[in-house]
């Protein structure tokens, strides 16, 4: 059993390059803030794991495990490693830390995800992020790889089930509204005219195909950290803090699946399946099964919404609706705070921001906040179990966690 002791995230509105900061500075700041917020010392941490996708391309920096001891000499000698799975990198780092703890090798772990992404022009950033596609084999004619890929997904849903893009715009509108409640959200001060969530070509222009500006997640500088512990070490921590062990959230279940890197291969493989991405469905179902919970037991979801279409897909793959019927949950208000299953109360990738390697860690941190009643203005009342769904590439890697008390 693996517990979450707490953590911290940066303000995703910040632009590190404009502040004269490097990726190492963001790492150091996040690590220090995480330790302070949890009242932990470096001596309390046995192992470190880093989630990062494109530090090599944006910052020319690999070997990120070495940043622990750079940030604080007291970490000198602590084992550490880096994990990459595109947008699911942070969740893979969590899974690796869980395995370390569950094996008995280590009792505690620091998991830090981060990305520096706003230090280059937008077109350059899009090119770097395209490394999560099958390089040299797909989307060679796309100006922006990922808007094109999820435009293709919109087309696939339209072909299989029919789709009204107004429902995609509504998903974005909800997530931006949730982001306004989150003091760390990149878009918390954004103001939109009414036409921003329509097919208005001037206010909400097309980026690629059927993807428009407000359908897109953010390009973000940011980091998040969580501290994980075995039952024994969590009990020691709880005694030290004067709180019951049962008040600390634990990772009750997990799911992890991969699919071929090629989007076209994925679509061809699911041609006879009820779900467009069966591996996403499997990861989601397996996380709840391992937790011994059904969807009605889940109080909120932090899901991947790199585009509004990604969340539309996640709604039915999570099981909230039948395949192709996510629009019913959107129209009914089910996914809003106060609805049947609030999705992305933090604002998600669209509203909160998307520092790629940090996203899975940030999701787990938000699950911790929800289940400890510390999410502030975006708290889901009475939340005891929160599911995350973190996707890398065109669902090449999918990781889902269930966090609860």
mmCIF file of C-alpha atoms in Angstrom:
data_model
loop_
_atom_site.group_PDB
_atom_site.id
_atom_site.type_symbol
_atom_site.label_atom_id
_atom_site.label_comp_id
_atom_site.label_asym_id
_atom_site.label_seq_id
_atom_site.Cartn_x
_atom_site.Cartn_y
_atom_site.Cartn_z
ATOM 1 C CA UNK A 1 0.000 0.000 0.000
ATOM 2 C CA UNK A 2 1.383 3.406 -1.015
ATOM 3 C CA UNK A 3 0.347 6.640 0.697
ATOM 4 C CA UNK A 4 0.624 10.235 -0.507
ATOM 5 C CA UNK A 5 2.033 12.486 2.212
ATOM 6 C CA UNK A 6 1.461 15.719 0.288
ATOM 7 C CA UNK A 7 3.190 17.893 -2.244
ATOM 8 C CA UNK A 8 3.268 21.204 -4.032
ATOM 9 C CA UNK A 9 2.993 22.735 -7.496
ATOM 10 C CA UNK A 10 4.274 25.931 -9.045
ATOM 11 C CA UNK A 11 2.133 28.768 -10.322
ATOM 12 C CA UNK A 12 1.491 27.657 -13.908
ATOM 13 C CA UNK A 13 0.960 31.251 -15.023
ATOM 14 C CA UNK A 14 4.640 32.021 -14.655
ATOM 15 C CA UNK A 15 7.068 32.227 -17.571
ATOM 16 C CA UNK A 16 10.376 30.958 -16.244
ATOM 17 C CA UNK A 17 12.469 32.217 -19.153
ATOM 18 C CA UNK A 18 11.141 35.762 -18.737
ATOM 19 C CA UNK A 19 12.113 35.534 -15.074
ATOM 20 C CA UNK A 20 15.615 34.525 -16.109
ATOM 21 C CA UNK A 21 15.172 31.025 -14.701
ATOM 22 C CA UNK A 22 16.486 27.735 -16.036
ATOM 23 C CA UNK A 23 14.873 24.312 -15.696
ATOM 24 C CA UNK A 24 17.136 23.578 -12.716
ATOM 25 C CA UNK A 25 15.758 26.636 -10.932
ATOM 26 C CA UNK A 26 12.201 25.408 -11.368
ATOM 27 C CA UNK A 27 13.226 22.015 -10.017
ATOM 28 C CA UNK A 28 14.959 23.479 -6.969
ATOM 29 C CA UNK A 29 12.094 25.807 -6.135
ATOM 30 C CA UNK A 30 9.509 23.025 -6.373
ATOM 31 C CA UNK A 31 11.539 20.586 -4.295
ATOM 32 C CA UNK A 32 12.084 23.149 -1.545
ATOM 33 C CA UNK A 33 8.427 24.192 -1.507
ATOM 34 C CA UNK A 34 7.313 20.561 -1.377
ATOM 35 C CA UNK A 35 9.549 19.763 1.567
ATOM 36 C CA UNK A 36 8.390 22.833 3.441
ATOM 37 C CA UNK A 37 4.691 22.184 2.831
ATOM 38 C CA UNK A 38 4.949 18.600 4.135
ATOM 39 C CA UNK A 39 7.432 19.253 6.951
ATOM 40 C CA UNK A 40 9.783 16.690 5.451
ATOM 41 C CA UNK A 41 13.584 16.736 5.406
ATOM 42 C CA UNK A 42 15.900 15.307 2.747
ATOM 43 C CA UNK A 43 16.872 12.598 5.240
ATOM 44 C CA UNK A 44 13.224 11.437 5.187
ATOM 45 C CA UNK A 45 13.383 10.645 1.440
ATOM 46 C CA UNK A 46 14.893 7.364 0.249
ATOM 47 C CA UNK A 47 14.635 7.710 -3.541
ATOM 48 C CA UNK A 48 13.786 10.298 -6.201
ATOM 49 C CA UNK A 49 11.912 9.984 -9.500
ATOM 50 C CA UNK A 50 11.578 12.672 -12.165
ATOM 51 C CA UNK A 51 8.906 12.886 -14.857
ATOM 52 C CA UNK A 52 9.962 14.865 -17.924
ATOM 53 C CA UNK A 53 9.315 14.585 -21.660
ATOM 54 C CA UNK A 54 11.294 17.171 -23.575
ATOM 55 C CA UNK A 55 13.905 18.766 -21.342
ATOM 56 C CA UNK A 56 16.494 17.633 -23.866
ATOM 57 C CA UNK A 57 14.805 19.609 -26.666
ATOM 58 C CA UNK A 58 13.501 22.723 -24.904
ATOM 59 C CA UNK A 59 16.385 23.168 -22.471
ATOM 60 C CA UNK A 60 19.129 20.971 -23.918
ATOM 61 C CA UNK A 61 19.093 19.192 -20.583
ATOM 62 C CA UNK A 62 18.835 15.500 -19.845
ATOM 63 C CA UNK A 63 20.050 13.655 -16.712
ATOM 64 C CA UNK A 64 17.438 15.303 -14.515
ATOM 65 C CA UNK A 65 17.848 12.951 -11.561
ATOM 66 C CA UNK A 66 21.024 14.850 -10.748
ATOM 67 C CA UNK A 67 18.997 17.930 -9.913
ATOM 68 C CA UNK A 68 18.036 16.595 -6.461
ATOM 69 C CA UNK A 69 21.569 16.880 -5.106
ATOM 70 C CA UNK A 70 22.129 20.087 -7.095
ATOM 71 C CA UNK A 71 19.103 21.639 -5.427
ATOM 72 C CA UNK A 72 20.072 20.509 -1.939
ATOM 73 C CA UNK A 73 23.405 18.919 -1.038
ATOM 74 C CA UNK A 74 21.660 16.808 1.584
ATOM 75 C CA UNK A 75 20.316 14.679 -1.291
ATOM 76 C CA UNK A 76 23.861 13.813 -2.380
ATOM 77 C CA UNK A 77 23.978 10.019 -2.656
ATOM 78 C CA UNK A 78 20.218 9.492 -2.910
ATOM 79 C CA UNK A 79 19.314 7.236 -5.873
ATOM 80 C CA UNK A 80 17.232 8.989 -8.549
ATOM 81 C CA UNK A 81 16.057 8.430 -12.111
ATOM 82 C CA UNK A 82 14.082 10.094 -14.917
ATOM 83 C CA UNK A 83 11.010 8.700 -16.699
ATOM 84 C CA UNK A 84 9.591 9.573 -20.122
ATOM 85 C CA UNK A 85 6.238 8.720 -21.667
ATOM 86 C CA UNK A 86 5.313 11.992 -23.398
ATOM 87 C CA UNK A 87 2.399 13.622 -21.542
ATOM 88 C CA UNK A 88 2.191 10.591 -19.208
ATOM 89 C CA UNK A 89 5.791 10.975 -18.008
ATOM 90 C CA UNK A 90 4.784 12.163 -14.541
ATOM 91 C CA UNK A 91 2.452 9.225 -14.012
ATOM 92 C CA UNK A 92 5.162 6.782 -15.098
ATOM 93 C CA UNK A 93 7.458 8.351 -12.496
ATOM 94 C CA UNK A 94 4.745 7.732 -9.883
ATOM 95 C CA UNK A 95 4.352 4.101 -10.974
ATOM 96 C CA UNK A 96 8.118 3.579 -10.697
ATOM 97 C CA UNK A 97 8.160 5.122 -7.226
ATOM 98 C CA UNK A 98 5.220 2.913 -6.207
ATOM 99 C CA UNK A 99 7.110 -0.165 -7.397
ATOM 100 C CA UNK A 100 10.147 0.873 -5.344
ATOM 101 C CA UNK A 101 7.997 1.167 -2.235
ATOM 102 C CA UNK A 102 5.859 -1.921 -2.815
ATOM 103 C CA UNK A 103 8.970 -4.057 -3.365
ATOM 104 C CA UNK A 104 10.318 -2.993 0.005
ATOM 105 C CA UNK A 105 13.426 -1.531 -1.585
ATOM 106 C CA UNK A 106 12.637 1.958 -0.290
ATOM 107 C CA UNK A 107 10.144 3.373 2.200
ATOM 108 C CA UNK A 108 9.648 6.880 0.807
ATOM 109 C CA UNK A 109 9.961 8.576 -2.578
ATOM 110 C CA UNK A 110 9.917 12.091 -3.969
ATOM 111 C CA UNK A 111 8.274 12.269 -7.400
ATOM 112 C CA UNK A 112 8.825 15.542 -9.241
ATOM 113 C CA UNK A 113 7.516 16.312 -12.726
ATOM 114 C CA UNK A 114 8.537 19.428 -14.599
ATOM 115 C CA UNK A 115 8.813 21.092 -17.969
ATOM 116 C CA UNK A 116 10.271 24.316 -19.368
ATOM 117 C CA UNK A 117 8.302 25.034 -22.568
ATOM 118 C CA UNK A 118 7.766 28.782 -23.004
ATOM 119 C CA UNK A 119 11.376 29.633 -23.817
ATOM 120 C CA UNK A 120 11.009 29.062 -27.586
ATOM 121 C CA UNK A 121 8.635 30.334 -30.322
ATOM 122 C CA UNK A 122 5.303 28.534 -30.663
ATOM 123 C CA UNK A 123 6.159 26.793 -33.909
ATOM 124 C CA UNK A 124 9.404 25.488 -32.423
ATOM 125 C CA UNK A 125 7.531 24.266 -29.354
ATOM 126 C CA UNK A 126 5.039 22.443 -31.571
ATOM 127 C CA UNK A 127 7.911 20.746 -33.382
ATOM 128 C CA UNK A 128 9.502 19.587 -30.137
ATOM 129 C CA UNK A 129 6.202 18.217 -28.845
ATOM 130 C CA UNK A 130 5.745 16.325 -32.097
ATOM 131 C CA UNK A 131 8.440 13.929 -30.880
ATOM 132 C CA UNK A 132 5.647 11.965 -29.174
ATOM 133 C CA UNK A 133 4.249 11.019 -32.591
ATOM 134 C CA UNK A 134 5.888 8.466 -34.913
ATOM 135 C CA UNK A 135 8.666 10.691 -36.193
ATOM 136 C CA UNK A 136 9.043 10.704 -39.961
ATOM 137 C CA UNK A 137 5.988 8.499 -40.485
ATOM 138 C CA UNK A 138 2.862 10.463 -39.548
ATOM 139 C CA UNK A 139 1.564 14.016 -39.739
ATOM 140 C CA UNK A 140 4.370 15.116 -42.026
ATOM 141 C CA UNK A 141 2.069 17.693 -43.641
ATOM 142 C CA UNK A 142 0.740 19.117 -40.351
ATOM 143 C CA UNK A 143 1.799 22.540 -39.142
ATOM 144 C CA UNK A 144 0.795 21.556 -35.593
ATOM 145 C CA UNK A 145 1.021 17.813 -35.019
ATOM 146 C CA UNK A 146 -1.184 17.378 -31.974
ATOM 147 C CA UNK A 147 -4.065 19.645 -33.004
ATOM 148 C CA UNK A 148 -4.098 17.639 -36.251
ATOM 149 C CA UNK A 149 -4.096 14.309 -34.409
ATOM 150 C CA UNK A 150 -7.028 15.242 -32.213
ATOM 151 C CA UNK A 151 -8.831 16.823 -35.139
ATOM 152 C CA UNK A 152 -8.523 13.377 -36.710
ATOM 153 C CA UNK A 153 -10.022 11.912 -33.537
ATOM 154 C CA UNK A 154 -12.958 14.313 -33.888
ATOM 155 C CA UNK A 155 -13.412 13.071 -37.438
ATOM 156 C CA UNK A 156 -13.282 9.457 -36.237
ATOM 157 C CA UNK A 157 -15.951 10.075 -33.609
ATOM 158 C CA UNK A 158 -18.063 11.848 -36.192
ATOM 159 C CA UNK A 159 -17.718 8.874 -38.535
ATOM 160 C CA UNK A 160 -18.527 6.281 -35.878
ATOM 161 C CA UNK A 161 -21.137 8.043 -33.772
ATOM 162 C CA UNK A 162 -21.757 11.567 -35.032
ATOM 163 C CA UNK A 163 -20.589 14.611 -33.090
ATOM 164 C CA UNK A 164 -21.734 18.172 -32.416
ATOM 165 C CA UNK A 165 -18.698 20.396 -31.919
ATOM 166 C CA UNK A 166 -20.729 22.646 -29.625
ATOM 167 C CA UNK A 167 -20.211 19.981 -26.960
ATOM 168 C CA UNK A 168 -16.438 20.276 -27.385
ATOM 169 C CA UNK A 169 -16.667 24.042 -26.947
ATOM 170 C CA UNK A 170 -18.713 23.521 -23.776
ATOM 171 C CA UNK A 171 -16.040 21.227 -22.310
ATOM 172 C CA UNK A 172 -13.462 23.981 -22.848
ATOM 173 C CA UNK A 173 -15.747 26.573 -21.325
ATOM 174 C CA UNK A 174 -16.230 24.458 -18.190
ATOM 175 C CA UNK A 175 -12.496 23.869 -17.783
ATOM 176 C CA UNK A 176 -11.618 27.535 -18.202
ATOM 177 C CA UNK A 177 -14.296 28.376 -15.623
ATOM 178 C CA UNK A 178 -12.827 25.815 -13.206
ATOM 179 C CA UNK A 179 -9.376 27.272 -13.828
ATOM 180 C CA UNK A 180 -10.602 30.636 -12.563
ATOM 181 C CA UNK A 181 -11.118 28.973 -9.167
ATOM 182 C CA UNK A 182 -7.564 27.601 -9.015
ATOM 183 C CA UNK A 183 -4.891 29.976 -7.653
ATOM 184 C CA UNK A 184 -2.173 28.091 -9.564
ATOM 185 C CA UNK A 185 -3.973 27.944 -12.934
ATOM 186 C CA UNK A 186 -2.303 29.463 -15.967
ATOM 187 C CA UNK A 187 -5.592 30.876 -17.277
ATOM 188 C CA UNK A 188 -7.173 32.042 -14.021
ATOM 189 C CA UNK A 189 -7.322 35.650 -15.200
ATOM 190 C CA UNK A 190 -8.310 34.968 -18.806
ATOM 191 C CA UNK A 191 -11.414 36.796 -19.992
ATOM 192 C CA UNK A 192 -13.333 35.483 -22.998
ATOM 193 C CA UNK A 193 -15.991 37.024 -25.182
ATOM 194 C CA UNK A 194 -19.047 34.860 -25.685
ATOM 195 C CA UNK A 195 -17.942 34.016 -29.224
ATOM 196 C CA UNK A 196 -14.753 32.352 -27.895
ATOM 197 C CA UNK A 197 -16.684 29.114 -27.415
ATOM 198 C CA UNK A 198 -18.317 29.074 -30.813
ATOM 199 C CA UNK A 199 -17.187 28.429 -34.388
ATOM 200 C CA UNK A 200 -16.418 32.133 -34.866
ATOM 201 C CA UNK A 201 -13.380 32.142 -37.163
ATOM 202 C CA UNK A 202 -12.154 35.516 -35.927
ATOM 203 C CA UNK A 203 -12.502 35.119 -32.163
ATOM 204 C CA UNK A 204 -11.925 31.355 -32.044
ATOM 205 C CA UNK A 205 -9.828 30.587 -35.122
ATOM 206 C CA UNK A 206 -9.094 27.141 -36.513
ATOM 207 C CA UNK A 207 -5.685 25.795 -35.489
ATOM 208 C CA UNK A 208 -5.790 22.541 -37.458
ATOM 209 C CA UNK A 209 -8.766 20.824 -39.063
ATOM 210 C CA UNK A 210 -11.611 20.779 -36.536
ATOM 211 C CA UNK A 211 -9.566 22.041 -33.598
ATOM 212 C CA UNK A 212 -10.020 25.688 -32.646
ATOM 213 C CA UNK A 213 -8.053 27.933 -30.320
ATOM 214 C CA UNK A 214 -10.088 27.396 -27.150
ATOM 215 C CA UNK A 215 -10.084 23.635 -27.718
ATOM 216 C CA UNK A 216 -6.371 23.549 -26.916
ATOM 217 C CA UNK A 217 -4.484 22.885 -23.700
ATOM 218 C CA UNK A 218 -1.803 25.352 -22.697
ATOM 219 C CA UNK A 219 1.932 25.519 -23.313
ATOM 220 C CA UNK A 220 3.195 25.846 -19.768
ATOM 221 C CA UNK A 221 6.293 26.226 -17.628
ATOM 222 C CA UNK A 222 5.743 24.411 -14.383
ATOM 223 C CA UNK A 223 6.428 21.630 -11.939
ATOM 224 C CA UNK A 224 4.690 19.532 -9.303
ATOM 225 C CA UNK A 225 5.938 17.202 -6.601
ATOM 226 C CA UNK A 226 4.351 14.507 -4.443
ATOM 227 C CA UNK A 227 5.888 12.458 -1.654
ATOM 228 C CA UNK A 228 4.949 8.780 -1.433
ATOM 229 C CA UNK A 229 5.427 6.410 1.484
ATOM 230 C CA UNK A 230 4.920 2.831 2.576
ATOM 231 C CA UNK A 231 2.297 2.087 5.223
ATOM 232 C CA UNK A 232 4.982 1.892 7.918
ATOM 233 C CA UNK A 233 6.637 5.163 6.977
ATOM 234 C CA UNK A 234 3.270 6.860 6.481
ATOM 235 C CA UNK A 235 2.237 5.770 9.972
ATOM 236 C CA UNK A 236 5.435 7.291 11.392
ATOM 237 C CA UNK A 237 4.729 10.503 9.487
ATOM 238 C CA UNK A 238 1.121 10.605 10.691
ATOM 239 C CA UNK A 239 2.210 10.163 14.321
ATOM 240 C CA UNK A 240 4.729 12.955 13.908
ATOM 241 C CA UNK A 241 2.053 15.238 12.526
ATOM 242 C CA UNK A 242 -0.498 14.192 15.133
ATOM 243 C CA UNK A 243 -3.036 12.956 12.587
ATOM 244 C CA UNK A 244 -4.571 9.496 12.067
ATOM 245 C CA UNK A 245 -3.056 7.360 9.320
ATOM 246 C CA UNK A 246 -6.548 6.997 7.837
ATOM 247 C CA UNK A 247 -6.564 10.722 7.042
ATOM 248 C CA UNK A 248 -3.710 10.282 4.552
ATOM 249 C CA UNK A 249 -4.783 9.405 1.005
ATOM 250 C CA UNK A 250 -3.377 6.272 -0.546
ATOM 251 C CA UNK A 251 -3.091 5.080 -4.118
ATOM 252 C CA UNK A 252 -5.803 2.446 -4.090
ATOM 253 C CA UNK A 253 -5.507 1.308 -7.690
ATOM 254 C CA UNK A 254 -3.625 1.832 -10.926
ATOM 255 C CA UNK A 255 -3.858 0.974 -14.606
ATOM 256 C CA UNK A 256 -1.126 1.228 -17.230
ATOM 257 C CA UNK A 257 -1.438 0.278 -20.903
ATOM 258 C CA UNK A 258 0.420 1.011 -24.124
ATOM 259 C CA UNK A 259 -0.645 0.940 -27.763
ATOM 260 C CA UNK A 260 1.240 1.256 -31.075
ATOM 261 C CA UNK A 261 2.796 4.708 -31.479
ATOM 262 C CA UNK A 262 1.039 5.177 -34.820
ATOM 263 C CA UNK A 263 -2.371 6.860 -34.562
ATOM 264 C CA UNK A 264 -3.509 5.109 -37.747
ATOM 265 C CA UNK A 265 -2.536 1.711 -36.301
ATOM 266 C CA UNK A 266 -4.596 2.418 -33.192
ATOM 267 C CA UNK A 267 -7.665 3.361 -35.221
ATOM 268 C CA UNK A 268 -7.337 0.321 -37.477
ATOM 269 C CA UNK A 269 -6.968 -1.973 -34.456
ATOM 270 C CA UNK A 270 -10.175 -0.666 -32.858
ATOM 271 C CA UNK A 271 -12.272 -0.758 -36.020
ATOM 272 C CA UNK A 272 -14.537 -3.477 -34.626
ATOM 273 C CA UNK A 273 -14.382 -2.329 -31.010
ATOM 274 C CA UNK A 274 -17.035 -0.317 -29.209
ATOM 275 C CA UNK A 275 -14.318 2.038 -27.963
ATOM 276 C CA UNK A 276 -11.986 4.056 -30.182
ATOM 277 C CA UNK A 277 -9.067 3.508 -27.791
ATOM 278 C CA UNK A 278 -9.543 0.169 -25.997
ATOM 279 C CA UNK A 279 -6.239 0.502 -24.124
ATOM 280 C CA UNK A 280 -7.482 3.721 -22.525
ATOM 281 C CA UNK A 281 -10.615 1.870 -21.486
ATOM 282 C CA UNK A 282 -8.558 -1.009 -20.048
ATOM 283 C CA UNK A 283 -6.280 1.290 -18.033
ATOM 284 C CA UNK A 284 -9.251 3.170 -16.610
ATOM 285 C CA UNK A 285 -11.193 0.029 -15.730
ATOM 286 C CA UNK A 286 -8.153 -1.712 -14.248
ATOM 287 C CA UNK A 287 -7.386 1.201 -11.920
ATOM 288 C CA UNK A 288 -10.860 0.998 -10.407
ATOM 289 C CA UNK A 289 -10.812 -2.804 -10.335
ATOM 290 C CA UNK A 290 -7.549 -2.834 -8.389
ATOM 291 C CA UNK A 291 -9.079 -0.300 -6.012
ATOM 292 C CA UNK A 292 -12.167 -2.476 -5.604
ATOM 293 C CA UNK A 293 -14.370 0.425 -6.708
ATOM 294 C CA UNK A 294 -16.938 1.087 -9.394
ATOM 295 C CA UNK A 295 -17.467 4.340 -11.230
ATOM 296 C CA UNK A 296 -20.275 5.380 -8.822
ATOM 297 C CA UNK A 297 -17.656 5.295 -6.042
ATOM 298 C CA UNK A 298 -15.502 7.903 -7.814
ATOM 299 C CA UNK A 299 -16.219 11.450 -6.641
ATOM 300 C CA UNK A 300 -14.142 13.390 -9.183
ATOM 301 C CA UNK A 301 -11.793 12.834 -12.113
ATOM 302 C CA UNK A 302 -8.664 14.649 -13.238
ATOM 303 C CA UNK A 303 -8.361 13.655 -16.866
ATOM 304 C CA UNK A 304 -6.227 14.484 -19.840
ATOM 305 C CA UNK A 305 -7.711 17.320 -21.884
ATOM 306 C CA UNK A 306 -4.787 18.331 -24.065
ATOM 307 C CA UNK A 307 -7.707 19.152 -26.365
ATOM 308 C CA UNK A 308 -11.415 19.271 -25.658
ATOM 309 C CA UNK A 309 -11.790 16.204 -27.875
ATOM 310 C CA UNK A 310 -9.478 14.249 -25.570
ATOM 311 C CA UNK A 311 -11.815 14.850 -22.650
ATOM 312 C CA UNK A 312 -14.844 14.050 -24.806
ATOM 313 C CA UNK A 313 -13.228 10.682 -25.523
ATOM 314 C CA UNK A 314 -12.295 10.184 -21.851
ATOM 315 C CA UNK A 315 -15.890 10.686 -20.709
ATOM 316 C CA UNK A 316 -17.131 7.571 -22.489
ATOM 317 C CA UNK A 317 -13.936 5.558 -21.950
ATOM 318 C CA UNK A 318 -14.241 6.173 -18.192
ATOM 319 C CA UNK A 319 -17.731 4.704 -18.460
ATOM 320 C CA UNK A 320 -19.755 7.793 -17.608
ATOM 321 C CA UNK A 321 -21.706 7.278 -20.849
ATOM 322 C CA UNK A 322 -22.001 4.663 -23.555
ATOM 323 C CA UNK A 323 -19.447 4.906 -26.394
ATOM 324 C CA UNK A 324 -20.032 8.009 -28.507
ATOM 325 C CA UNK A 325 -22.532 9.474 -26.063
ATOM 326 C CA UNK A 326 -20.282 11.805 -24.047
ATOM 327 C CA UNK A 327 -22.498 14.661 -25.218
ATOM 328 C CA UNK A 328 -25.196 13.444 -22.844
ATOM 329 C CA UNK A 329 -22.945 14.018 -19.820
ATOM 330 C CA UNK A 330 -21.970 17.454 -21.143
ATOM 331 C CA UNK A 331 -25.569 18.534 -21.713
ATOM 332 C CA UNK A 332 -26.726 17.179 -18.335
ATOM 333 C CA UNK A 333 -24.025 19.089 -16.438
ATOM 334 C CA UNK A 334 -22.672 15.795 -15.071
ATOM 335 C CA UNK A 335 -19.037 16.861 -15.520
ATOM 336 C CA UNK A 336 -19.325 20.216 -13.778
ATOM 337 C CA UNK A 337 -18.455 20.866 -10.137
ATOM 338 C CA UNK A 338 -21.616 19.831 -8.337
ATOM 339 C CA UNK A 339 -22.530 17.398 -11.116
ATOM 340 C CA UNK A 340 -22.719 13.608 -11.077
ATOM 341 C CA UNK A 341 -18.975 13.198 -11.729
ATOM 342 C CA UNK A 342 -16.993 16.461 -11.762
ATOM 343 C CA UNK A 343 -14.201 16.281 -14.316
ATOM 344 C CA UNK A 344 -11.139 18.523 -14.054
ATOM 345 C CA UNK A 345 -12.250 20.688 -11.126
ATOM 346 C CA UNK A 346 -8.668 22.036 -11.224
ATOM 347 C CA UNK A 347 -9.233 23.331 -14.759
ATOM 348 C CA UNK A 348 -7.326 20.473 -16.343
ATOM 349 C CA UNK A 349 -4.783 21.010 -19.088
ATOM 350 C CA UNK A 350 -6.988 23.579 -20.785
ATOM 351 C CA UNK A 351 -7.702 25.688 -17.713
ATOM 352 C CA UNK A 352 -4.889 24.906 -15.273
ATOM 353 C CA UNK A 353 -2.055 24.347 -17.769
ATOM 354 C CA UNK A 354 0.046 21.558 -19.233
ATOM 355 C CA UNK A 355 3.752 21.417 -18.387
ATOM 356 C CA UNK A 356 3.950 18.037 -20.065
ATOM 357 C CA UNK A 357 6.182 16.053 -17.721
ATOM 358 C CA UNK A 358 4.493 17.533 -14.650
ATOM 359 C CA UNK A 359 0.878 16.809 -15.611
ATOM 360 C CA UNK A 360 0.565 13.306 -14.154
ATOM 361 C CA UNK A 361 2.144 14.454 -10.881
ATOM 362 C CA UNK A 362 -0.103 17.524 -10.768
ATOM 363 C CA UNK A 363 -3.147 15.276 -11.272
ATOM 364 C CA UNK A 364 -2.087 13.083 -8.332
ATOM 365 C CA UNK A 365 -1.484 16.191 -6.223
ATOM 366 C CA UNK A 366 -4.962 17.483 -7.049
ATOM 367 C CA UNK A 367 -6.398 14.095 -6.138
ATOM 368 C CA UNK A 368 -4.589 14.430 -2.794
ATOM 369 C CA UNK A 369 -6.057 17.904 -2.307
ATOM 370 C CA UNK A 370 -9.586 16.798 -3.130
ATOM 371 C CA UNK A 371 -9.497 13.788 -0.819
ATOM 372 C CA UNK A 372 -8.043 15.816 2.066
ATOM 373 C CA UNK A 373 -10.512 18.672 1.593
ATOM 374 C CA UNK A 374 -7.743 21.166 0.810
ATOM 375 C CA UNK A 375 -8.593 22.112 -2.790
ATOM 376 C CA UNK A 376 -10.017 25.481 -1.802
ATOM 377 C CA UNK A 377 -12.462 27.111 -4.189
ATOM 378 C CA UNK A 378 -12.456 24.125 -6.548
ATOM 379 C CA UNK A 379 -13.112 21.561 -3.821
ATOM 380 C CA UNK A 380 -15.607 18.835 -4.690
ATOM 381 C CA UNK A 381 -17.696 18.473 -1.568
ATOM 382 C CA UNK A 382 -17.194 15.205 0.257
ATOM 383 C CA UNK A 383 -14.645 13.799 -2.222
ATOM 384 C CA UNK A 384 -13.157 10.549 -0.931
ATOM 385 C CA UNK A 385 -12.000 8.845 -4.152
ATOM 386 C CA UNK A 386 -10.547 10.614 -7.191
ATOM 387 C CA UNK A 387 -9.455 8.971 -10.429
ATOM 388 C CA UNK A 388 -6.763 10.329 -12.731
ATOM 389 C CA UNK A 389 -6.444 9.527 -16.427
ATOM 390 C CA UNK A 390 -3.153 10.630 -17.969
ATOM 391 C CA UNK A 391 -2.404 10.060 -21.665
ATOM 392 C CA UNK A 392 0.855 10.273 -23.614
ATOM 393 C CA UNK A 393 0.909 10.801 -27.378
ATOM 394 C CA UNK A 394 -2.161 9.692 -29.314
ATOM 395 C CA UNK A 395 -2.982 7.394 -26.353
ATOM 396 C CA UNK A 396 0.264 5.502 -26.902
ATOM 397 C CA UNK A 397 0.753 5.447 -23.126
ATOM 398 C CA UNK A 398 -2.144 5.627 -20.684
ATOM 399 C CA UNK A 399 -1.885 5.650 -16.896
ATOM 400 C CA UNK A 400 -4.795 5.877 -14.477
ATOM 401 C CA UNK A 401 -4.677 6.117 -10.694
ATOM 402 C CA UNK A 402 -7.346 5.961 -8.013
ATOM 403 C CA UNK A 403 -6.447 8.037 -4.976
ATOM 404 C CA UNK A 404 -8.613 7.905 -1.882
ATOM 405 C CA UNK A 405 -8.994 7.893 1.882
#
